[in-house]
XYZ file of C-alpha atoms in Angstrom:
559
model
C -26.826 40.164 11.669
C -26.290 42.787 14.677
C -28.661 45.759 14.764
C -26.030 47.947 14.087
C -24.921 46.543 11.023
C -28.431 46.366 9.486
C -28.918 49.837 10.521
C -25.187 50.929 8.742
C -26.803 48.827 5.663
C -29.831 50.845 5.668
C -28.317 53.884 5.886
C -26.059 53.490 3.445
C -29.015 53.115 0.672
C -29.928 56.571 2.724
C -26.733 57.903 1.715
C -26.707 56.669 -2.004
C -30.184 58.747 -1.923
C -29.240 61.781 -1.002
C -25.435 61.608 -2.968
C -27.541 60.507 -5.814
C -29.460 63.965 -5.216
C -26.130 66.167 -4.148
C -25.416 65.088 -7.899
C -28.389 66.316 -9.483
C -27.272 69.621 -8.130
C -30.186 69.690 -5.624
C -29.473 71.368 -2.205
C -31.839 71.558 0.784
C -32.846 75.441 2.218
C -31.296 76.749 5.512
C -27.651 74.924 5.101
C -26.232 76.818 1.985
C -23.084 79.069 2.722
C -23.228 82.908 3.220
C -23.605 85.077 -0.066
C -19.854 87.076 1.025
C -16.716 87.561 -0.257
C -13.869 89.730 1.766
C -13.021 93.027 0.459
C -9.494 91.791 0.162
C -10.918 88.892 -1.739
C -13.526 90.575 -4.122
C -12.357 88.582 -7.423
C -13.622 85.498 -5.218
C -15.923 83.564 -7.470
C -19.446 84.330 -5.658
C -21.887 80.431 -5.532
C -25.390 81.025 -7.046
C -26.392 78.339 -4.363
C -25.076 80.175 -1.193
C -27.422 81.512 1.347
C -27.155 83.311 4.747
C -31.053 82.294 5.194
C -33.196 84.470 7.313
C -30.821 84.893 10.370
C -29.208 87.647 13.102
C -26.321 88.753 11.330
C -23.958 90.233 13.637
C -21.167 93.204 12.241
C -19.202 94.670 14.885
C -21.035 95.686 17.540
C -24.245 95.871 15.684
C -26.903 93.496 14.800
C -28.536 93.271 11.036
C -31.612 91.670 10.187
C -31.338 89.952 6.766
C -33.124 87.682 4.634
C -32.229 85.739 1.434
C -33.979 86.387 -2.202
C -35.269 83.343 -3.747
C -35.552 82.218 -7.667
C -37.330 78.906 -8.025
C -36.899 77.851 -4.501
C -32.925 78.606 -4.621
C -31.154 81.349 -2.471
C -29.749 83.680 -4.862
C -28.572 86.180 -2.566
C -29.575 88.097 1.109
C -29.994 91.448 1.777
C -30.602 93.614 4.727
C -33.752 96.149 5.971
C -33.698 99.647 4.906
C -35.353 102.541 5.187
C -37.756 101.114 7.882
C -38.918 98.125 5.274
C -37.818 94.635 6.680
C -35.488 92.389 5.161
C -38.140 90.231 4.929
C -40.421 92.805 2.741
C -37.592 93.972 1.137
C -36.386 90.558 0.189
C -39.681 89.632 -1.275
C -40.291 92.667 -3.446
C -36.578 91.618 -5.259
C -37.826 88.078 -5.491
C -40.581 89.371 -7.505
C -38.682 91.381 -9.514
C -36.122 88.789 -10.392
C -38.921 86.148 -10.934
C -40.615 88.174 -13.274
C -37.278 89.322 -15.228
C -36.884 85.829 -15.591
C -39.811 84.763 -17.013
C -39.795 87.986 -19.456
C -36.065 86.881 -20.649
C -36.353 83.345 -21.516
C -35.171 83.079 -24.614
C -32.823 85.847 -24.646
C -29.065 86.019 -22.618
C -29.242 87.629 -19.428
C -27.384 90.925 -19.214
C -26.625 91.960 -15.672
C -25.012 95.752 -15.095
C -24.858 98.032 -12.370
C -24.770 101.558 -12.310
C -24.648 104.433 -9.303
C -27.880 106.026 -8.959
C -27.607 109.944 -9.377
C -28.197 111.102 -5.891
C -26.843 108.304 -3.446
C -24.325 107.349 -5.755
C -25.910 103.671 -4.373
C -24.867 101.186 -7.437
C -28.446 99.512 -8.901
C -28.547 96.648 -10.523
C -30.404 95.629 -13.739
C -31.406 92.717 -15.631
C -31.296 93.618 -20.089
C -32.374 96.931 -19.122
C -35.056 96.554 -16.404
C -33.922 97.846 -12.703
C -33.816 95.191 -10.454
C -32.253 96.658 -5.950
C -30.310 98.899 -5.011
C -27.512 97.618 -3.656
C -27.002 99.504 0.023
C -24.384 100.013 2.794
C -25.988 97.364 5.288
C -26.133 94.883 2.014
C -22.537 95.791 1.593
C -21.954 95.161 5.552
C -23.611 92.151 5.803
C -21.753 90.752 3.175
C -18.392 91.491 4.692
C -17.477 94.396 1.627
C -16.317 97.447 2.317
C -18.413 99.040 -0.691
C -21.561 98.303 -2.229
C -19.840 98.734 -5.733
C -17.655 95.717 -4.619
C -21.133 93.776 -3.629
C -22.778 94.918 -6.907
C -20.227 93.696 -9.250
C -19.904 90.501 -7.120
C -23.443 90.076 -8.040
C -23.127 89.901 -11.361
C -22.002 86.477 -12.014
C -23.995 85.114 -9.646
C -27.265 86.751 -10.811
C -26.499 85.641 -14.524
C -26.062 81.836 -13.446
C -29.474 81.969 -11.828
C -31.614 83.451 -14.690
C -29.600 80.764 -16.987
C -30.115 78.071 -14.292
C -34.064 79.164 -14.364
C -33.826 78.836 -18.226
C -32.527 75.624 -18.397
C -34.467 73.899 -15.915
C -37.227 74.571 -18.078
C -36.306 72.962 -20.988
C -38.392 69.471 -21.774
C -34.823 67.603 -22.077
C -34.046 68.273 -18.413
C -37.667 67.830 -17.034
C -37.743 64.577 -18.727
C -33.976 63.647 -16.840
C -35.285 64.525 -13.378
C -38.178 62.520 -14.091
C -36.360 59.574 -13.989
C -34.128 60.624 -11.133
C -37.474 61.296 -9.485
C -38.701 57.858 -9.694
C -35.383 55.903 -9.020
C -34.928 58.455 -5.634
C -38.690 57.346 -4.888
C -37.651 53.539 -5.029
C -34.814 54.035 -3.092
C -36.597 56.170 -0.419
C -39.368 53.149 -0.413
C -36.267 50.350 -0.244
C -34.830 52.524 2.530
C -38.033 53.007 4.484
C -38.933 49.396 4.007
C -35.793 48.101 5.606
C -35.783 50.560 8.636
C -39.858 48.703 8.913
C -37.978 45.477 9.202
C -35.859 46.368 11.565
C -38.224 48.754 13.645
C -40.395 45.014 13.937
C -37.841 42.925 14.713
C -36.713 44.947 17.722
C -40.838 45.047 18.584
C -40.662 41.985 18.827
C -37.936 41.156 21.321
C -39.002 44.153 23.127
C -42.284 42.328 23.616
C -40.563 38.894 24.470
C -38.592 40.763 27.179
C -41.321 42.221 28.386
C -42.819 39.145 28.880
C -40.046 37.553 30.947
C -40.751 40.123 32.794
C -44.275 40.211 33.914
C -43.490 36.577 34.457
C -41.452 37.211 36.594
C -43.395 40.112 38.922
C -46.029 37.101 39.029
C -44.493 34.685 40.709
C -43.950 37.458 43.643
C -41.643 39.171 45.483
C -39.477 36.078 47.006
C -38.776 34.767 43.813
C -38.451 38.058 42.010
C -35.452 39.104 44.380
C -33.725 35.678 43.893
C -33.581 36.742 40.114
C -32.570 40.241 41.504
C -29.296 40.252 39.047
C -31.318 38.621 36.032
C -34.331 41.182 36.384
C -31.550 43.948 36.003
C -30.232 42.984 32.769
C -33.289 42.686 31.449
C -34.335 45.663 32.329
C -31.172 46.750 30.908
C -31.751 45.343 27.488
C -35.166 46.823 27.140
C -33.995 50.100 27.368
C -31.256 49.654 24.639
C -33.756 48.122 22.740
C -36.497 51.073 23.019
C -33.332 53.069 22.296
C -32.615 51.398 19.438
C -36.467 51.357 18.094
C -36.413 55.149 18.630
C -33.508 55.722 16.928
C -35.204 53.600 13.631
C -38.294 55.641 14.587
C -36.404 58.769 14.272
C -34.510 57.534 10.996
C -37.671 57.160 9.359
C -39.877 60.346 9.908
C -36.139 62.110 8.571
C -35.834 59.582 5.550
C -39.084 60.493 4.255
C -39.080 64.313 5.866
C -35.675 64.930 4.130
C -35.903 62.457 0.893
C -39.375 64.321 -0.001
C -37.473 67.759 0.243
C -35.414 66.456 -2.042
C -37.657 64.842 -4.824
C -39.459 68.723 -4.538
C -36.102 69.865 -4.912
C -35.660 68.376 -8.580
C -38.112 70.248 -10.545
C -38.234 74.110 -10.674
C -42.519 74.325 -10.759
C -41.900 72.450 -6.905
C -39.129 74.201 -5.245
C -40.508 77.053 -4.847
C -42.756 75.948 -2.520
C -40.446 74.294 -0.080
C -39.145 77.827 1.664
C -43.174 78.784 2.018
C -43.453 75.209 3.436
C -40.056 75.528 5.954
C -41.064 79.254 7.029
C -44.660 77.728 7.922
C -43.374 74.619 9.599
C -39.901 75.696 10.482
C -40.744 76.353 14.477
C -43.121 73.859 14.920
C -40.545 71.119 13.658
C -37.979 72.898 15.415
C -39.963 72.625 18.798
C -40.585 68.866 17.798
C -37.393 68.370 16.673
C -35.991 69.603 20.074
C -38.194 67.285 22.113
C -37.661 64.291 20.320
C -33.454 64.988 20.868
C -34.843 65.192 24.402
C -36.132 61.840 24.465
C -33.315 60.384 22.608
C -31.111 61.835 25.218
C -33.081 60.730 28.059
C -33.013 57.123 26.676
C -29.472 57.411 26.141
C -29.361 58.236 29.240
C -30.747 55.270 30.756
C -28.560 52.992 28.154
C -25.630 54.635 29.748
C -26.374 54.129 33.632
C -27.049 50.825 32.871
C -23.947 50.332 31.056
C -22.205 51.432 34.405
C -23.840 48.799 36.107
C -21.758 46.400 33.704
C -18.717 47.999 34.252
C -18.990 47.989 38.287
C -20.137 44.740 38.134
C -17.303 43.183 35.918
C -15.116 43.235 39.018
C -17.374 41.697 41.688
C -16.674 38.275 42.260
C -18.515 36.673 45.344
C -22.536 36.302 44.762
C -23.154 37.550 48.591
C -21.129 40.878 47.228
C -22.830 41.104 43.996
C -26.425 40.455 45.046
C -25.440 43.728 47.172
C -24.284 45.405 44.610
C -27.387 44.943 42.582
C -29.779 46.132 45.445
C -28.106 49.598 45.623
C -27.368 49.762 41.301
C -30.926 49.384 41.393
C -31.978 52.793 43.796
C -29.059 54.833 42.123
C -29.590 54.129 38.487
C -33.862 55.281 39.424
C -32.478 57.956 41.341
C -29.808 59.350 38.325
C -32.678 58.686 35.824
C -34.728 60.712 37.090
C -32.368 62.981 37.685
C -31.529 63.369 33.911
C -34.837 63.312 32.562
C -35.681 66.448 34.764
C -32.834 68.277 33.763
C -33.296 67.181 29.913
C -36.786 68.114 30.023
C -35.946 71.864 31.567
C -33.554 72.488 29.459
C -35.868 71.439 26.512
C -38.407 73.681 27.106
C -36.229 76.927 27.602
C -35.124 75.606 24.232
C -38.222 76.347 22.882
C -39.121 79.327 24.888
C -35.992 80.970 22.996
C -37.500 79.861 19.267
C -40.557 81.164 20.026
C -38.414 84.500 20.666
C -39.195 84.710 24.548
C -36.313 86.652 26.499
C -35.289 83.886 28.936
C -33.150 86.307 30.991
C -36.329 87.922 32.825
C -37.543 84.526 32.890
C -34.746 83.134 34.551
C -34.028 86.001 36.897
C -37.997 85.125 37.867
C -37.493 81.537 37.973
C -34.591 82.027 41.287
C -36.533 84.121 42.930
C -39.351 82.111 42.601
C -37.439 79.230 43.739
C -35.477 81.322 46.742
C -39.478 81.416 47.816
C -40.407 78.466 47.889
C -37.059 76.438 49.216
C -37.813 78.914 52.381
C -41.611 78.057 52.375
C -40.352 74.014 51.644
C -37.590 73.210 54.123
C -38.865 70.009 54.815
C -38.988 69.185 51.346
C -35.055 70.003 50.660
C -34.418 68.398 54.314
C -36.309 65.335 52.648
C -33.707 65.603 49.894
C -30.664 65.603 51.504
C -31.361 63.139 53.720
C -32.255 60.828 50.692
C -28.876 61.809 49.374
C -26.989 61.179 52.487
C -28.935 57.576 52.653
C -27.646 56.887 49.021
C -24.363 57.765 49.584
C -23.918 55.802 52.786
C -26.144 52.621 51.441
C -28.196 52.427 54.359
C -30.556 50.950 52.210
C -31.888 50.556 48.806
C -34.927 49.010 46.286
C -35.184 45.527 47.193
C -33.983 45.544 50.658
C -36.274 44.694 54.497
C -36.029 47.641 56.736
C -37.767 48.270 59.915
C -38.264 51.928 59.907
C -39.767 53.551 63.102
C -41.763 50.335 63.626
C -42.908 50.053 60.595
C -41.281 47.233 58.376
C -41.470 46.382 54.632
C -39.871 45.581 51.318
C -38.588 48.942 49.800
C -40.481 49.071 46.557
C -39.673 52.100 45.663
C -37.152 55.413 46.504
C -36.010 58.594 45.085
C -34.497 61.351 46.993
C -37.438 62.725 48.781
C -39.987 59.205 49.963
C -39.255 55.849 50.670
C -42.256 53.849 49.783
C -42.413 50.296 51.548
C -44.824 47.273 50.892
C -45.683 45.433 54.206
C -46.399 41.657 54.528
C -50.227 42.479 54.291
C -49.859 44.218 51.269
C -49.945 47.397 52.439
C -47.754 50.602 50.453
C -46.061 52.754 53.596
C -44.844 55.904 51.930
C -42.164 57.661 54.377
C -40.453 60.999 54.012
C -36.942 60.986 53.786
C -36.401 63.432 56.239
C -38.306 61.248 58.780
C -35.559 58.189 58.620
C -33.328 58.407 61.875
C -32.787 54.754 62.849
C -33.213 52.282 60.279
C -32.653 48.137 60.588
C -31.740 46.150 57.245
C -32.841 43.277 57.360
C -31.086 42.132 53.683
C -27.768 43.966 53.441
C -25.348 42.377 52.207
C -26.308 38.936 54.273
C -28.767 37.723 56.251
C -29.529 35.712 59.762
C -31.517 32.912 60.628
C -31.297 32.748 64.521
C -32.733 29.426 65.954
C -33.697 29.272 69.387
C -34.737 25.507 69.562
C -36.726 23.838 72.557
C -35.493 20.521 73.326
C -37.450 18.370 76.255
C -35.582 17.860 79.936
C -36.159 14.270 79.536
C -34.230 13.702 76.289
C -30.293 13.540 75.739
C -28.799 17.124 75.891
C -25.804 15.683 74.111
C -27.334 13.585 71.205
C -29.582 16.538 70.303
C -26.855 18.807 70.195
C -25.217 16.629 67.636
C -28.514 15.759 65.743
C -29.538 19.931 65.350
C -25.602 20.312 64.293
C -25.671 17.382 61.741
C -29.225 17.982 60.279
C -27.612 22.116 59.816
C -24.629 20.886 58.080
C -26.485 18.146 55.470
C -28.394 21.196 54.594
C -25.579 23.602 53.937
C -23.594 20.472 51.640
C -26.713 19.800 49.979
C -26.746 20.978 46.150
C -30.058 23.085 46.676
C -28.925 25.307 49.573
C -24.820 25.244 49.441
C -25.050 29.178 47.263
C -27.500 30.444 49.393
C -26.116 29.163 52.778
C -22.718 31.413 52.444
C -20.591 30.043 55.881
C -20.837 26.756 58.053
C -23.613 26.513 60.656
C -22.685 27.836 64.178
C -24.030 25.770 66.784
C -23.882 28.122 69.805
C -24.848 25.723 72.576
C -27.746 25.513 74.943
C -28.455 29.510 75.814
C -31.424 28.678 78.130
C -32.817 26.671 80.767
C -35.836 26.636 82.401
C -38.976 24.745 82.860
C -39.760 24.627 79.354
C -36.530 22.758 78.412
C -33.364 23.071 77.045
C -33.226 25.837 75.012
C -30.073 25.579 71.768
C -28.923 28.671 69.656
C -27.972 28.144 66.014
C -27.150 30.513 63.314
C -26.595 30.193 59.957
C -25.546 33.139 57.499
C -27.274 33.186 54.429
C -28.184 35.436 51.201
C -30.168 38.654 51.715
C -33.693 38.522 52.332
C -33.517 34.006 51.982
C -32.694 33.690 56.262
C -36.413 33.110 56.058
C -36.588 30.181 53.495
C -33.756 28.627 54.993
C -35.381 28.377 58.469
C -38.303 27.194 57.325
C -36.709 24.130 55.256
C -34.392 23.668 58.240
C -37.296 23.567 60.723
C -38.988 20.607 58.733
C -35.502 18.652 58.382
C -34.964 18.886 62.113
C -38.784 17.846 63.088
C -38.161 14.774 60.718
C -34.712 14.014 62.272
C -36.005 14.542 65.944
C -39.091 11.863 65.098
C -36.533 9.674 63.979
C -34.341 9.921 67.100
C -37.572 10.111 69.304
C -36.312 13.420 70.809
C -39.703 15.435 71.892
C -39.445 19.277 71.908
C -39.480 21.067 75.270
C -43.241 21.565 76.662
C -44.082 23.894 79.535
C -44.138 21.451 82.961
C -45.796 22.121 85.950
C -45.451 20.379 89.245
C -48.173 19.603 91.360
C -48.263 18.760 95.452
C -51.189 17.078 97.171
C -51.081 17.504 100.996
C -53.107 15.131 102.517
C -55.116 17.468 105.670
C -54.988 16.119 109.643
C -58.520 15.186 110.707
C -60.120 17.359 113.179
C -60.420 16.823 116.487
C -63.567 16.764 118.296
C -63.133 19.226 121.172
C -65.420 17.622 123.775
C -68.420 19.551 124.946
């Protein structure tokens, strides 16, 4: 079964959870519809269970603080600050009130009239008798009336169906019903959570086994890591769609439990109460977190998606020599664009939760460019660095995975982003370079490689048969099953380029994969020394030619 349809499965014993609570007539705090009704639409029928929550209302040109009055947990209805009290304050002092009305009433039917005060001519409103707000222009505002009498005797349904709501949630009949509802949501939460487990350890452990082939892989070093260039990219490929995929489960979870327990607290009338105490306390801490973890999921998306593009450049590539290429630079971009992405992610992130913790980010960002004009002025070798890694990435002078020679220095790039080249010599060595730095650069691996033979062969031996034998023992090699991919055209035998008192020095070249010229000389080195044993042709040797002349005697001159 695929991951996604395991996950659909899981979810949809999610679902039944919270439709099984939607029909209990439970409803979670901060997504409840705005207490209003238009003033050309005041015989609306007002919902006890809508809520504007504790928000920045804004009416015309102005803005209006308001806050929502709660009975058991459940948004009744919002008003706005007065008289220099807070909506907050203001709000809380009505909760009371109605809380306490409530609890006074029980038994009897709740009676809800308005009347306009004496002065004000403000309508208040009263529960059987005892006074409960005063129902103001900003309340009316915020509401979209045009009067509070409109707003007060919209209230008056809706405050009735609370106090009979609070009644008869307290009667043993219905605490004994959403008992039972309570314990079959808790099973189903546990079923749920149990599943997403599963599934969360099955993709742990292919995550691990990939992982594996991996390090494998790096082990058996660098030559044989770049011949399984392509392979090493779709793995890498399928472990980030798999930590994608184990995030996402991770993420199902924690909201499973986070928003199933909401619920189950949401069933009785003693618990909901405390859940918008428990939001207000936790509600910017969980938003912060909440905002962070959509960070990561984005970054990881992210990653899923370049290498996704990868797939779809590389479905129309069909010669190895072309797609080996093609890998090498996918490689440097996709690190590059990663990067990229998580930085901007990340900065947009935290001004994210600069903003909920009610920080002005206009000053902030004002600061932050001229800041930044600063240092780009005090950094120009740092942005020069930058465009010149740009301007090698575009042009795919080089990328991770190729041999460059770079100002006399040569290595395997190991690693690049717009502002260093880092490359590994043969002695191990890690030779960071600043982009800015590169002016003349040799790749030694792009797109196809070289081997260039310059082969000695003694005066004394047959020009003509080791011509033929160097040519034959190149072509075996190219036929054979081992070296026909990597050996992409037909040997060129070039002829004899040099002659001197060493011998006769031939020129062969043979095109071959990126970065395997050096494998294939070596193999065709040993081939040839067997082949020139067999034919007894000796290699050319320095010579050196030697004249005795014999001295005349010397004459006695006579005394």
């Amino acid at each position: 079964m695929s991951f996604w349809l395991r996950l659909l499965s899981v979810m949809a014993l999610s679902v039944s959870l919270l439709w099984g609570s939607a029909a209990m007539g439970v409803t979670l705090p901060g997504v409840e519809s705005v207490v209003s009704s238009p003033a050309n639409q005041s015989d609306a029928p007002i919902d006890p269970e809508s809520s504007i929550g504790e928000a920045l209302l804004t009416v015309g040109l102005d803005t209006v603080e308001a806050a929502p009055v709660y009975l058991d947990g459940r948004t009744v209805f919002s008003v706005a600050a007065v008289d220099g009290i807070s909506a907050s304050a203001r709000a809380k002092v009505i909760s009371q009130r109605l809380k306490a009305v409530a609890e006074r009433i029980q038994k009897e039917q709740p009676q809800v009239n308005w009347e306009p005060e004496s002065n004000s001519q403000s309508p208040i409103i009263s529960v059987n008798g005892d006074p409960l707000m005063t129902v103001t222009d900003v309340d009316a505002r915020i509401a979209d009336f045009s009067q509070p009498s409109l707003l007060a005797e919209e209230l008056k349904p809706t405050i009735e169906l609370a106090l009979q709501r609070y009644q008869q949630e307290r009667q043993p009949e219905y605490i004994r019903q959403q008992g039972r509802r309570a314990v079959i949501g808790f099973v189903l939460l546990v079923i749920a959570s149990f599943g997403l487990s599963r599934l969360r350890a099955s993709l742990a452990r292919r995550y691990r086994k990939i992982q594996g082939v991996d390090i494998v892989v790096e082990e058996k070093g660098r030559a044989v890591a770049q011949k399984d260039l392509l392979q090493r990219i779709l793995h890498k490929q399928s472990r980030n769609l798999i930590a994608f995929r184990l995030w996402f489960c991770f993420i199902g979870q924690w909201l499973l439990w986070g928003i199933g327990c909401l619920l189950l607290l949401g069933l009785f009338s003693y618990t909901r109460q405390w859940r918008p105490g428990l939001l207000n306390i936790l509600g910017v801490p969980l938003k912060i977190g909440a905002i962070f973890l959509v960070i990561y999921g984005l970054i990881r998306f992210g990653h899923v998606l370049v290498d996704r593009l990868f797939f779809l450049v590389q479905g129309g590539v069909s010669t190895r020599k072309r797609s080996q290429r093609l890998a090498l630079r996918f490689s440097t971009i996709s690190r590059v664009s990663k990067n990229g992405i998580a930085t901007l992610l990340i900065a947009i992130g935290a001004l994210a939760s600069l903003y909920l913790l009610g920080l002005n980010l206009a000053p902030l960002l004002a600061g932050a460019g001229i800041i930044g004009l600063a240092i780009s002025f005090a950094s120009q070798n740092v942005i020069r660095d930058m465009i010149n890694g740009f301007l090698i990435l575009l042009e795919d002078q080089f990328g991770v995975g190729d041999v460059i020679v770079v100002g006399g220095v040569a290595g395997f790039v190991e690693n690049m982003n717009l502002r260093i080249t880092q490359l590994r010599n043969e002695e191990g060595r890690l030779i960071t370079i600043p982009n800015g730095q590169i002016a003349v650069v040799e790749n030694l691996s792009k797109e196809w490689s070289r081997v260039d033979l310059m082969i000695s062969v003694s005066l004394s031996a047959d020009i003509n048969e080791a011509l033929a034998l160097i040519e034959s023992v190149a072509n075996d090699m190219h036929q054979s099953d081992e070296w026909s991919e990597i050996i992409l055209e037909s040997p060129l035998l070039l002829g004899v380029d040099h002659l001197d008192h060493v011998g006769a020095t031939v020129r062969l070249w043979i095109t071959t994969l990126p970065l395997k010229q050096w494998d294939v000389a070596r193999e065709y080195r040993r081939r040839l020394k067997i082949a020139f044993d067999q034919a007894n042709i000796d290699i050319g040797i320095p010579q050196q030619s030697l004249r005795v002349h014999q001295n005349r005697p010397v004459e006695k001159v006579p005394a």
